[in-house]
Amino acid sequence: MHRTIIEPFKIKMVEPLSFLTREQRENLLIEAGYNLFLLKSKHVTFDFLTDSGTTAMSSAQWAAMMIADETYAGSKSFEKFQNVVNEVMGFPYVIPTHQGRASERVFFGHLVKKGNKVPSNNHFDTTRANIEYLGAEAVDLVIDEGKDPKNTFPFKGNIDLKKLEDFCRTHQTQIPFGMITITNNTGGGQPVSLENIKACANIYHKYNIPFIIDACRFAENSMLIKQRETNQNHKSVADIARETFADADGCLMSAKKDAMSNIGGFIALKTNNWLQSLKNLLILTEGFPTYGGLAARDLEAMAVGLKEVLDESYLEYRIAVSRYMVEKLNALGIPTVLPAGGHAVYIDAKSFLPHIPSHQFPGQALAVELYRREGIRTCEIGSVMFDNAAMELVRLAFPRRVYTQSHFDYIIEGLGDLVPEKAQLRGFKMVYKPEALRHFTARFEPL
Ligand SMILES: *Cc1c(COP(=O)(O)O)cnc(C)c1O
């Protein structure tokens, strides 16, 4: 029996990694005002900024793109794409969009009115922003375990059913639809159990509230259900995915995640109730309903990707990457959010660098050091991003099918040298502080 979980693919096309010296990186850091968003990709060796749109596509996806039907209306590629969405998720009505937030804008644009409230476990930041833009409130009702980074509960993405029931009873007439995000990106890529999804659907439906799933990482969530939930291991991931959507009225999707594509998204629905109004809105900003802001070749890539993502050897490897990194980091004495989630690992910089207070940005200090030493680009999720941040995290989000086990081992080796020297790390001062979304453009100076 083999114990090593391997990359279940061979590599046909390669892109060289860029290697710089530590001195070169130090100079680039100074130029970028110590903001990793302001670095160029050619200066980054391992890019863990996001898993969004960074997937390596398969030979089958590239092949499908070559036979795309680039027709304005009624493309064959659209039909193929729609059939795959229906087969994988069980939703016959499909509206393509150029990415997840475009699905949000079109769907919310039709359904959300000023003064409405939309509950979820945790809204993703663009989801929240699109709801708030319409004068409504995005309400997070994740379970308490989901807010505690040390808690090892296996389904920390679950919604609090008691709070949800109270919320629906109190605000029923103001709720145009209810949501759940799988996996819970904001909460650390933590899964939601099938039991919780079904119970959540029952509560929404008891109050006549439509149930919409934010499905960006539905395949990772389905695999984590198979691995962690009682009585689910005997089912195929494809069956678990269909069960996940069975009680929902529709979903919003960013194809840049679990559709294994570099761009794209869609709205998928069980009935045609809202279809015509949504299509009318789509035509205003995205395009005709059989392409929705995409080229037909993107529809082809999504159609193939949505089936490939359900390959269990792929998902076993995918989930193993985060688990492996959490285990190795913890063994080095680098604390992380527990347990490992689907697409990313979150280092707890506050515990790792207790000598750097929050107002001196311990997450930024660690993110800068990871780039300086190893050329790794990560994302601070803490006091740089939010006022009054509850945690100081550094996120390593893993692109799909891009890096290999030896890349991860190489990174872990380098981090081993950082641990004994961590007391030398210093905090930062924010010398340019933009009004909104400041993490993208802020500049820093070392203290
Ligand atoms: C990425 C993401 C979105 C938005 O999708 P984009 O394609 O980036 O516009 C919405 N919800 C979740 C959970 C996401 O991870």
GROMACS .gro file of C-alpha atoms and ligand atoms in nm:
model
  462
    1MET     CA    1   0.000   0.000   0.000
    2HIS     CA    2   0.129   0.346  -0.090
    3ARG     CA    3   0.104   0.611   0.178
    4THR     CA    4   0.223   0.904  -0.032
    5ILE     CA    5  -0.055   1.099  -0.201
    6ILE     CA    6   0.090   1.205  -0.536
    7GLU     CA    7  -0.001   1.466  -0.796
    8PRO     CA    8  -0.243   1.259  -1.009
    9PHE     CA    9  -0.126   1.407  -1.339
   10LYS     CA   10   0.185   1.430  -1.553
   11ILE     CA   11   0.314   1.760  -1.685
   12LYS     CA   12   0.302   1.841  -2.056
   13MET     CA   13   0.374   2.215  -2.054
   14VAL     CA   14   0.605   2.392  -1.812
   15GLU     CA   15   0.672   2.750  -1.707
   16PRO     CA   16   1.011   2.826  -1.545
   17LEU     CA   17   1.013   2.953  -1.186
   18SER     CA   18   1.187   3.284  -1.138
   19PHE     CA   19   1.472   3.281  -0.885
   20LEU     CA   20   1.609   3.602  -0.741
   21THR     CA   21   1.867   3.664  -0.472
   22ARG     CA   22   1.767   3.783  -0.129
   23GLU     CA   23   1.936   4.119  -0.202
   24GLN     CA   24   1.732   4.163  -0.521
   25ARG     CA   25   1.414   4.088  -0.331
   26GLU     CA   26   1.510   4.331  -0.054
   27ASN     CA   27   1.541   4.611  -0.313
   28LEU     CA   28   1.211   4.518  -0.477
   29LEU     CA   29   1.044   4.528  -0.135
   30ILE     CA   30   1.169   4.882  -0.078
   31GLU     CA   31   1.040   4.989  -0.424
   32ALA     CA   32   0.701   4.830  -0.353
   33GLY     CA   33   0.668   5.004  -0.016
   34TYR     CA   34   0.666   4.655   0.141
   35ASN     CA   35   0.324   4.588  -0.018
   36LEU     CA   36   0.329   4.246  -0.188
   37PHE     CA   37   0.035   4.345  -0.415
   38LEU     CA   38   0.273   4.595  -0.576
   39LEU     CA   39   0.528   4.330  -0.676
   40LYS     CA   40   0.550   4.202  -1.032
   41SER     CA   41   0.481   3.835  -1.090
   42LYS     CA   42   0.822   3.791  -1.257
   43HIS     CA   43   0.979   3.870  -0.919
   44VAL     CA   44   0.778   3.606  -0.730
   45THR     CA   45   0.894   3.243  -0.710
   46PHE     CA   46   0.589   3.088  -0.540
   47ASP     CA   47   0.266   3.284  -0.584
   48PHE     CA   48   0.017   3.198  -0.310
   49LEU     CA   49  -0.175   3.526  -0.330
   50THR     CA   50  -0.493   3.349  -0.446
   51ASP     CA   51  -0.640   3.027  -0.583
   52SER     CA   52  -0.872   3.235  -0.803
   53GLY     CA   53  -0.818   3.205  -1.179
   54THR     CA   54  -0.469   3.063  -1.123
   55THR     CA   55  -0.554   2.699  -1.207
   56ALA     CA   56  -0.340   2.506  -1.453
   57MET     CA   57  -0.583   2.382  -1.717
   58SER     CA   58  -0.571   2.026  -1.851
   59SER     CA   59  -0.497   1.909  -2.203
   60ALA     CA   60  -0.867   1.818  -2.229
   61GLN     CA   61  -0.967   2.175  -2.144
   62TRP     CA   62  -0.726   2.325  -2.400
   63ALA     CA   63  -0.848   2.078  -2.660
   64ALA     CA   64  -1.214   2.167  -2.594
   65MET     CA   65  -1.130   2.537  -2.634
   66MET     CA   66  -1.010   2.470  -2.988
   67ILE     CA   67  -1.351   2.338  -3.098
   68ALA     CA   68  -1.554   2.617  -2.934
   69ASP     CA   69  -1.845   2.758  -3.133
   70GLU     CA   70  -1.790   3.136  -3.125
   71THR     CA   71  -2.143   3.226  -3.233
   72TYR     CA   72  -2.318   3.531  -3.088
   73ALA     CA   73  -2.647   3.350  -3.018
   74GLY     CA   74  -2.727   2.984  -2.954
   75SER     CA   75  -2.367   2.855  -2.943
   76LYS     CA   76  -2.312   2.477  -2.927
   77SER     CA   77  -2.058   2.547  -2.653
   78PHE     CA   78  -2.333   2.703  -2.440
   79GLU     CA   79  -2.552   2.395  -2.479
   80LYS     CA   80  -2.265   2.169  -2.376
   81PHE     CA   81  -2.186   2.392  -2.076
   82GLN     CA   82  -2.551   2.408  -1.966
   83ASN     CA   83  -2.583   2.028  -1.987
   84VAL     CA   84  -2.274   1.978  -1.771
   85VAL     CA   85  -2.399   2.221  -1.504
   86ASN     CA   86  -2.731   2.035  -1.499
   87GLU     CA   87  -2.558   1.697  -1.477
   88VAL     CA   88  -2.318   1.802  -1.198
   89MET     CA   89  -2.551   2.025  -0.992
   90GLY     CA   90  -2.902   1.935  -1.101
   91PHE     CA   91  -2.997   2.287  -1.212
   92PRO     CA   92  -3.146   2.303  -1.565
   93TYR     CA   93  -3.143   2.685  -1.604
   94VAL     CA   94  -2.796   2.836  -1.645
   95ILE     CA   95  -2.683   3.194  -1.701
   96PRO     CA   96  -2.311   3.242  -1.777
   97THR     CA   97  -2.126   3.548  -1.642
   98HIS     CA   98  -1.767   3.669  -1.664
   99GLN     CA   99  -1.694   3.586  -1.297
  100GLY     CA  100  -1.853   3.529  -0.956
  101ARG     CA  101  -1.919   3.891  -0.867
  102ALA     CA  102  -2.098   3.943  -1.201
  103SER     CA  103  -2.335   3.658  -1.102
  104GLU     CA  104  -2.385   3.840  -0.772
  105ARG     CA  105  -2.450   4.174  -0.936
  106VAL     CA  106  -2.709   4.035  -1.179
  107PHE     CA  107  -2.884   3.807  -0.928
  108PHE     CA  108  -2.890   4.058  -0.642
  109GLY     CA  109  -2.979   4.335  -0.885
  110HIS     CA  110  -3.309   4.161  -0.953
  111LEU     CA  111  -3.389   4.028  -0.604
  112VAL     CA  112  -3.236   4.251  -0.336
  113LYS     CA  113  -3.424   4.567  -0.230
  114LYS     CA  114  -3.322   4.845   0.008
  115GLY     CA  115  -3.374   4.739   0.371
  116ASN     CA  116  -3.354   4.364   0.291
  117LYS     CA  117  -3.144   4.122   0.495
  118VAL     CA  118  -2.952   3.827   0.347
  119PRO     CA  119  -2.829   3.562   0.593
  120SER     CA  120  -2.539   3.321   0.528
  121ASN     CA  121  -2.270   3.139   0.725
  122ASN     CA  122  -2.011   3.398   0.612
  123HIS     CA  123  -2.055   3.621   0.309
  124PHE     CA  124  -1.748   3.651   0.088
  125ASP     CA  125  -1.628   4.012   0.060
  126THR     CA  126  -1.762   4.078  -0.295
  127THR     CA  127  -2.093   3.913  -0.199
  128ARG     CA  128  -2.125   4.137   0.105
  129ALA     CA  129  -2.024   4.444  -0.097
  130ASN     CA  130  -2.281   4.376  -0.372
  131ILE     CA  131  -2.559   4.328  -0.112
  132GLU     CA  132  -2.463   4.642   0.080
  133TYR     CA  133  -2.437   4.841  -0.244
  134LEU     CA  134  -2.812   4.781  -0.289
  135GLY     CA  135  -2.886   4.917   0.060
  136ALA     CA  136  -2.941   4.574   0.217
  137GLU     CA  137  -2.766   4.397   0.503
  138ALA     CA  138  -2.543   4.088   0.467
  139VAL     CA  139  -2.568   3.889   0.793
  140ASP     CA  140  -2.312   3.625   0.901
  141LEU     CA  141  -2.446   3.340   1.118
  142VAL     CA  142  -2.153   3.094   1.127
  143ILE     CA  143  -2.129   2.863   1.432
  144ASP     CA  144  -1.912   2.982   1.724
  145GLU     CA  145  -1.654   2.708   1.655
  146GLY     CA  146  -1.592   2.876   1.318
  147LYS     CA  147  -1.464   3.189   1.490
  148ASP     CA  148  -1.202   3.012   1.704
  149PRO     CA  149  -0.879   2.940   1.508
  150LYS     CA  150  -0.767   2.666   1.751
  151ASN     CA  151  -1.095   2.472   1.750
  152THR     CA  152  -1.058   2.150   1.547
  153PHE     CA  153  -1.430   2.090   1.480
  154PRO     CA  154  -1.442   1.928   1.132
  155PHE     CA  155  -1.719   2.151   0.988
  156LYS     CA  156  -1.634   2.501   1.101
  157GLY     CA  157  -1.820   2.645   0.801
  158ASN     CA  158  -2.158   2.531   0.939
  159ILE     CA  159  -2.431   2.787   0.988
  160ASP     CA  160  -2.576   2.823   1.341
  161LEU     CA  161  -2.920   2.664   1.293
  162LYS     CA  162  -3.068   2.810   1.610
  163LYS     CA  163  -2.960   3.163   1.515
  164LEU     CA  164  -3.080   3.106   1.158
  165GLU     CA  165  -3.427   2.993   1.269
  166ASP     CA  166  -3.462   3.294   1.503
  167PHE     CA  167  -3.339   3.525   1.227
  168CYS     CA  168  -3.583   3.389   0.966
  169ARG     CA  169  -3.877   3.402   1.209
  170THR     CA  170  -3.803   3.763   1.307
  171HIS     CA  171  -3.718   3.904   0.962
  172GLN     CA  172  -3.909   3.671   0.726
  173THR     CA  173  -4.064   3.945   0.511
  174GLN     CA  174  -3.732   4.126   0.461
  175ILE     CA  175  -3.535   3.821   0.341
  176PRO     CA  176  -3.545   3.786  -0.043
  177PHE     CA  177  -3.339   3.464  -0.025
  178GLY     CA  178  -3.095   3.295   0.214
  179MET     CA  179  -2.743   3.175   0.135
  180ILE     CA  180  -2.464   2.945   0.247
  181THR     CA  181  -2.101   2.956   0.124
  182ILE     CA  182  -1.926   2.625   0.051
  183THR     CA  183  -1.648   2.603   0.151
  184ASN     CA  184  -1.651   2.901   0.382
  185ASN     CA  185  -1.374   3.111   0.226
  186THR     CA  186  -1.390   3.396   0.480
  187GLY     CA  187  -1.368   3.144   0.765
  188GLY     CA  188  -1.054   2.974   0.629
  189GLY     CA  189  -1.182   2.738   0.356
  190GLN     CA  190  -1.371   2.540   0.620
  191PRO     CA  191  -1.638   2.297   0.496
  192VAL     CA  192  -2.012   2.284   0.566
  193SER     CA  193  -2.156   1.937   0.642
  194LEU     CA  194  -2.429   1.784   0.428
  195GLU     CA  195  -2.644   1.757   0.740
  196ASN     CA  196  -2.606   2.132   0.799
  197ILE     CA  197  -2.682   2.220   0.435
  198LYS     CA  198  -3.004   2.014   0.446
  199ALA     CA  199  -3.112   2.157   0.782
  200CYS     CA  200  -3.038   2.508   0.654
  201ALA     CA  201  -3.253   2.442   0.343
  202ASN     CA  202  -3.540   2.318   0.564
  203ILE     CA  203  -3.533   2.632   0.776
  204TYR     CA  204  -3.530   2.865   0.475
  205HIS     CA  205  -3.814   2.674   0.310
  206LYS     CA  206  -4.020   2.661   0.629
  207TYR     CA  207  -4.030   3.041   0.606
  208ASN     CA  208  -4.081   3.041   0.225
  209ILE     CA  209  -3.733   3.183   0.168
  210PRO     CA  210  -3.549   3.062  -0.147
  211PHE     CA  211  -3.213   2.894  -0.074
  212ILE     CA  212  -2.911   2.994  -0.286
  213ILE     CA  213  -2.566   2.833  -0.249
  214ASP     CA  214  -2.242   3.027  -0.306
  215ALA     CA  215  -2.085   2.725  -0.473
  216CYS     CA  216  -1.732   2.845  -0.561
  217ARG     CA  217  -1.562   2.548  -0.391
  218PHE     CA  218  -1.843   2.291  -0.402
  219ALA     CA  219  -1.611   2.005  -0.506
  220GLU     CA  220  -1.362   2.066  -0.224
  221ASN     CA  221  -1.658   2.086   0.016
  222SER     CA  222  -1.798   1.757  -0.118
  223MET     CA  223  -1.462   1.582  -0.073
  224LEU     CA  224  -1.431   1.712   0.284
  225ILE     CA  225  -1.784   1.577   0.350
  226LYS     CA  226  -1.674   1.237   0.215
  227GLN     CA  227  -1.362   1.239   0.434
  228ARG     CA  228  -1.505   1.386   0.754
  229GLU     CA  229  -1.882   1.335   0.782
  230THR     CA  230  -2.037   1.026   0.943
  231ASN     CA  231  -2.192   0.785   0.689
  232GLN     CA  232  -2.074   0.972   0.379
  233ASN     CA  233  -1.752   0.787   0.296
  234HIS     CA  234  -1.920   0.518   0.084
  235LYS     CA  235  -2.068   0.776  -0.158
  236SER     CA  236  -1.896   0.918  -0.463
  237VAL     CA  237  -1.804   1.288  -0.453
  238ALA     CA  238  -2.027   1.340  -0.758
  239ASP     CA  239  -2.323   1.198  -0.564
  240ILE     CA  240  -2.241   1.413  -0.260
  241ALA     CA  241  -2.224   1.720  -0.486
  242ARG     CA  242  -2.568   1.645  -0.631
  243GLU     CA  243  -2.709   1.594  -0.279
  244THR     CA  244  -2.554   1.924  -0.175
  245PHE     CA  245  -2.759   2.107  -0.437
  246ALA     CA  246  -3.070   1.888  -0.419
  247ASP     CA  247  -3.261   2.108  -0.171
  248ALA     CA  248  -3.134   2.441  -0.306
  249ASP     CA  249  -3.321   2.671  -0.543
  250GLY     CA  250  -3.006   2.775  -0.722
  251CYS     CA  251  -2.640   2.868  -0.690
  252LEU     CA  252  -2.394   3.144  -0.773
  253MET     CA  253  -2.054   3.033  -0.897
  254SER     CA  254  -1.711   3.170  -0.971
  255ALA     CA  255  -1.558   2.935  -1.228
  256LYS     CA  256  -1.216   3.073  -1.127
  257LYS     CA  257  -1.226   2.831  -0.833
  258ASP     CA  258  -1.376   2.482  -0.869
  259ALA     CA  259  -1.460   2.504  -1.240
  260MET     CA  260  -1.082   2.487  -1.294
  261SER     CA  261  -1.088   2.788  -1.528
  262ASN     CA  262  -0.896   3.114  -1.551
  263ILE     CA  263  -1.212   3.321  -1.592
  264GLY     CA  264  -1.590   3.269  -1.582
  265GLY     CA  265  -1.889   3.221  -1.358
  266PHE     CA  266  -2.259   3.144  -1.367
  267ILE     CA  267  -2.599   3.154  -1.203
  268ALA     CA  268  -2.780   2.817  -1.202
  269LEU     CA  269  -3.146   2.773  -1.106
  270LYS     CA  270  -3.394   2.496  -1.037
  271THR     CA  271  -3.697   2.676  -1.189
  272ASN     CA  272  -3.741   2.947  -1.451
  273ASN     CA  273  -3.916   3.191  -1.211
  274TRP     CA  274  -3.656   3.465  -1.226
  275LEU     CA  275  -3.497   3.360  -1.554
  276GLN     CA  276  -3.633   3.621  -1.792
  277SER     CA  277  -3.566   3.916  -1.559
  278LEU     CA  278  -3.213   3.791  -1.489
  279LYS     CA  279  -3.143   3.751  -1.860
  280ASN     CA  280  -3.263   4.106  -1.921
  281LEU     CA  281  -3.021   4.237  -1.660
  282LEU     CA  282  -2.745   4.016  -1.799
  283ILE     CA  283  -2.785   4.165  -2.146
  284LEU     CA  284  -2.737   4.515  -2.000
  285THR     CA  285  -2.391   4.451  -1.857
  286GLU     CA  286  -2.258   4.105  -1.949
  287GLY     CA  287  -2.391   4.011  -2.291
  288PHE     CA  288  -2.633   3.775  -2.464
  289PRO     CA  289  -2.750   3.484  -2.241
  290THR     CA  290  -2.564   3.217  -2.438
  291TYR     CA  291  -2.223   3.372  -2.371
  292GLY     CA  292  -2.264   3.613  -2.077
  293GLY     CA  293  -1.943   3.815  -2.097
  294LEU     CA  294  -1.725   3.521  -2.202
  295ALA     CA  295  -1.585   3.374  -2.520
  296ALA     CA  296  -1.736   3.037  -2.611
  297ARG     CA  297  -1.393   2.883  -2.549
  298ASP     CA  298  -1.427   2.985  -2.183
  299LEU     CA  299  -1.763   2.802  -2.170
  300GLU     CA  300  -1.584   2.494  -2.308
  301ALA     CA  301  -1.308   2.521  -2.045
  302MET     CA  302  -1.571   2.545  -1.768
  303ALA     CA  303  -1.770   2.251  -1.905
  304VAL     CA  304  -1.464   2.025  -1.897
  305GLY     CA  305  -1.335   2.171  -1.567
  306LEU     CA  306  -1.662   2.113  -1.382
  307LYS     CA  307  -1.636   1.741  -1.451
  308GLU     CA  308  -1.259   1.714  -1.395
  309VAL     CA  309  -1.289   1.873  -1.052
  310LEU     CA  310  -1.499   1.577  -0.933
  311ASP     CA  311  -1.216   1.331  -1.000
  312GLU     CA  312  -1.151   1.188  -0.654
  313SER     CA  313  -0.778   1.133  -0.702
  314TYR     CA  314  -0.752   1.503  -0.790
  315LEU     CA  315  -0.955   1.605  -0.483
  316GLU     CA  316  -0.762   1.371  -0.254
  317TYR     CA  317  -0.439   1.537  -0.369
  318ARG     CA  318  -0.595   1.885  -0.351
  319ILE     CA  319  -0.710   1.844   0.010
  320ALA     CA  320  -0.379   1.674   0.102
  321VAL     CA  321  -0.182   1.986   0.002
  322SER     CA  322  -0.339   2.203   0.274
  323ARG     CA  323  -0.330   1.921   0.530
  324TYR     CA  324   0.041   1.852   0.456
  325MET     CA  325   0.132   2.218   0.488
  326VAL     CA  326  -0.061   2.259   0.815
  327GLU     CA  327   0.110   1.952   0.964
  328LYS     CA  328   0.459   2.059   0.854
  329LEU     CA  329   0.412   2.422   0.965
  330ASN     CA  330   0.275   2.316   1.305
  331ALA     CA  331   0.566   2.069   1.350
  332LEU     CA  332   0.807   2.362   1.295
  333GLY     CA  333   0.625   2.559   1.565
  334ILE     CA  334   0.437   2.783   1.321
  335PRO     CA  335   0.074   2.797   1.439
  336THR     CA  336  -0.209   2.789   1.183
  337VAL     CA  337  -0.586   2.800   1.177
  338LEU     CA  338  -0.709   2.445   1.249
  339PRO     CA  339  -0.810   2.208   1.104
  340ALA     CA  340  -0.671   2.235   0.749
  341GLY     CA  341  -0.934   2.366   0.508
  342GLY     CA  342  -0.968   2.316   0.134
  343HIS     CA  343  -0.780   2.575  -0.065
  344ALA     CA  344  -0.550   2.760   0.173
  345VAL     CA  345  -0.349   2.762   0.493
  346TYR     CA  346  -0.372   3.052   0.736
  347ILE     CA  347  -0.070   3.121   0.959
  348ASP     CA  348  -0.156   3.277   1.295
  349ALA     CA  349   0.098   3.562   1.295
  350LYS     CA  350  -0.020   3.703   1.629
  351SER     CA  351   0.079   3.382   1.813
  352PHE     CA  352   0.393   3.329   1.603
  353LEU     CA  353   0.527   3.684   1.653
  354PRO     CA  354   0.399   3.779   2.001
  355HIS     CA  355   0.660   4.058   2.026
  356ILE     CA  356   0.493   4.256   1.743
  357PRO     CA  357   0.170   4.431   1.855
  358SER     CA  358  -0.131   4.448   1.619
  359HIS     CA  359  -0.079   4.817   1.539
  360GLN     CA  360   0.265   4.723   1.400
  361PHE     CA  361   0.111   4.463   1.168
  362PRO     CA  362   0.257   4.120   1.263
  363GLY     CA  363   0.088   3.960   0.960
  364GLN     CA  364   0.253   4.207   0.725
  365ALA     CA  365   0.588   4.149   0.899
  366LEU     CA  366   0.558   3.776   0.838
  367ALA     CA  367   0.430   3.811   0.479
  368VAL     CA  368   0.725   4.041   0.395
  369GLU     CA  369   0.971   3.797   0.555
  370LEU     CA  370   0.827   3.501   0.356
  371TYR     CA  371   0.891   3.697   0.036
  372ARG     CA  372   1.234   3.821   0.144
  373ARG     CA  373   1.360   3.471   0.231
  374GLU     CA  374   1.178   3.244  -0.014
  375GLY     CA  375   1.017   3.459  -0.283
  376ILE     CA  376   0.673   3.351  -0.160
  377ARG     CA  377   0.383   3.590  -0.218
  378THR     CA  378   0.104   3.561   0.041
  379CYS     CA  379  -0.179   3.781   0.160
  380GLU     CA  380  -0.211   3.946   0.501
  381ILE     CA  381  -0.560   3.914   0.650
  382GLY     CA  382  -0.546   4.120   0.966
  383SER     CA  383  -0.493   4.479   1.077
  384VAL     CA  384  -0.367   4.590   0.735
  385MET     CA  385  -0.695   4.481   0.576
  386PHE     CA  386  -0.944   4.561   0.853
  387ASP     CA  387  -0.980   4.807   1.139
  388ASN     CA  388  -1.021   4.613   1.466
  389ALA     CA  389  -0.922   4.282   1.304
  390ALA     CA  390  -0.998   3.987   1.535
  391MET     CA  391  -0.701   3.785   1.406
  392GLU     CA  392  -0.365   3.853   1.242
  393LEU     CA  393  -0.343   3.594   0.966
  394VAL     CA  394  -0.121   3.531   0.666
  395ARG     CA  395  -0.295   3.331   0.394
  396LEU     CA  396  -0.117   3.090   0.162
  397ALA     CA  397  -0.380   3.012  -0.106
  398PHE     CA  398  -0.280   2.728  -0.337
  399PRO     CA  399  -0.337   2.748  -0.713
  400ARG     CA  400  -0.486   2.422  -0.847
  401ARG     CA  401  -0.245   2.172  -1.012
  402VAL     CA  402   0.038   2.430  -1.024
  403TYR     CA  403   0.299   2.346  -0.758
  404THR     CA  404   0.441   2.003  -0.670
  405GLN     CA  405   0.528   1.827  -0.345
  406SER     CA  406   0.898   1.915  -0.379
  407HIS     CA  407   0.804   2.284  -0.409
  408PHE     CA  408   0.622   2.255  -0.077
  409ASP     CA  409   0.910   2.063   0.084
  410TYR     CA  410   1.155   2.329  -0.036
  411ILE     CA  411   0.939   2.602   0.119
  412ILE     CA  412   0.910   2.414   0.449
  413GLU     CA  413   1.289   2.371   0.459
  414GLY     CA  414   1.336   2.746   0.424
  415LEU     CA  415   1.079   2.823   0.691
  416GLY     CA  416   1.271   2.595   0.928
  417ASP     CA  417   1.552   2.854   0.921
  418LEU     CA  418   1.310   3.137   0.997
  419VAL     CA  419   1.174   2.993   1.323
  420PRO     CA  420   1.491   3.033   1.540
  421GLU     CA  421   1.540   3.388   1.404
  422LYS     CA  422   1.181   3.509   1.435
  423ALA     CA  423   1.252   3.734   1.736
  424GLN     CA  424   1.456   3.956   1.502
  425LEU     CA  425   1.150   4.038   1.288
  426ARG     CA  426   1.025   4.394   1.330
  427GLY     CA  427   0.684   4.546   1.272
  428PHE     CA  428   0.582   4.810   1.018
  429LYS     CA  429   0.439   5.159   1.006
  430MET     CA  430   0.175   5.234   0.738
  431VAL     CA  431   0.305   5.549   0.570
  432TYR     CA  432   0.040   5.567   0.295
  433LYS     CA  433  -0.311   5.474   0.409
  434PRO     CA  434  -0.578   5.489   0.135
  435GLU     CA  435  -0.943   5.534   0.239
  436ALA     CA  436  -1.093   5.208   0.107
  437LEU     CA  437  -0.954   4.857   0.037
  438ARG     CA  438  -0.623   4.984   0.164
  439HIS     CA  439  -0.438   4.649   0.152
  440PHE     CA  440  -0.412   4.680  -0.229
  441THR     CA  441  -0.222   5.009  -0.236
  442ALA     CA  442  -0.095   5.090   0.116
  443ARG     CA  443   0.278   5.154   0.163
  444PHE     CA  444   0.490   5.068   0.467
  445GLU     CA  445   0.820   5.143   0.634
  446PRO     CA  446   0.997   4.900   0.866
  447LEU     CA  447   1.026   4.999   1.233
  448LIG     C1  448  -1.410   3.428  -0.536
  448LIG     C2  449  -1.538   3.423  -0.466
  448LIG     C3  450  -1.649   3.499  -0.508
  448LIG     C4  451  -1.639   3.601  -0.621
  448LIG     O1  452  -1.595   3.545  -0.740
  448LIG     P1  453  -1.502   3.628  -0.843
  448LIG     O2  454  -1.489   3.532  -0.959
  448LIG     O3  455  -1.373   3.657  -0.776
  448LIG     O4  456  -1.574   3.752  -0.882
  448LIG     C5  457  -1.768   3.483  -0.440
  448LIG     N1  458  -1.779   3.399  -0.336
  448LIG     C6  459  -1.675   3.325  -0.292
  448LIG     C7  460  -1.693   3.231  -0.177
  448LIG     C8  461  -1.551   3.334  -0.355
  448LIG     O5  462  -1.448   3.262  -0.310
   0.00000   0.00000   0.00000
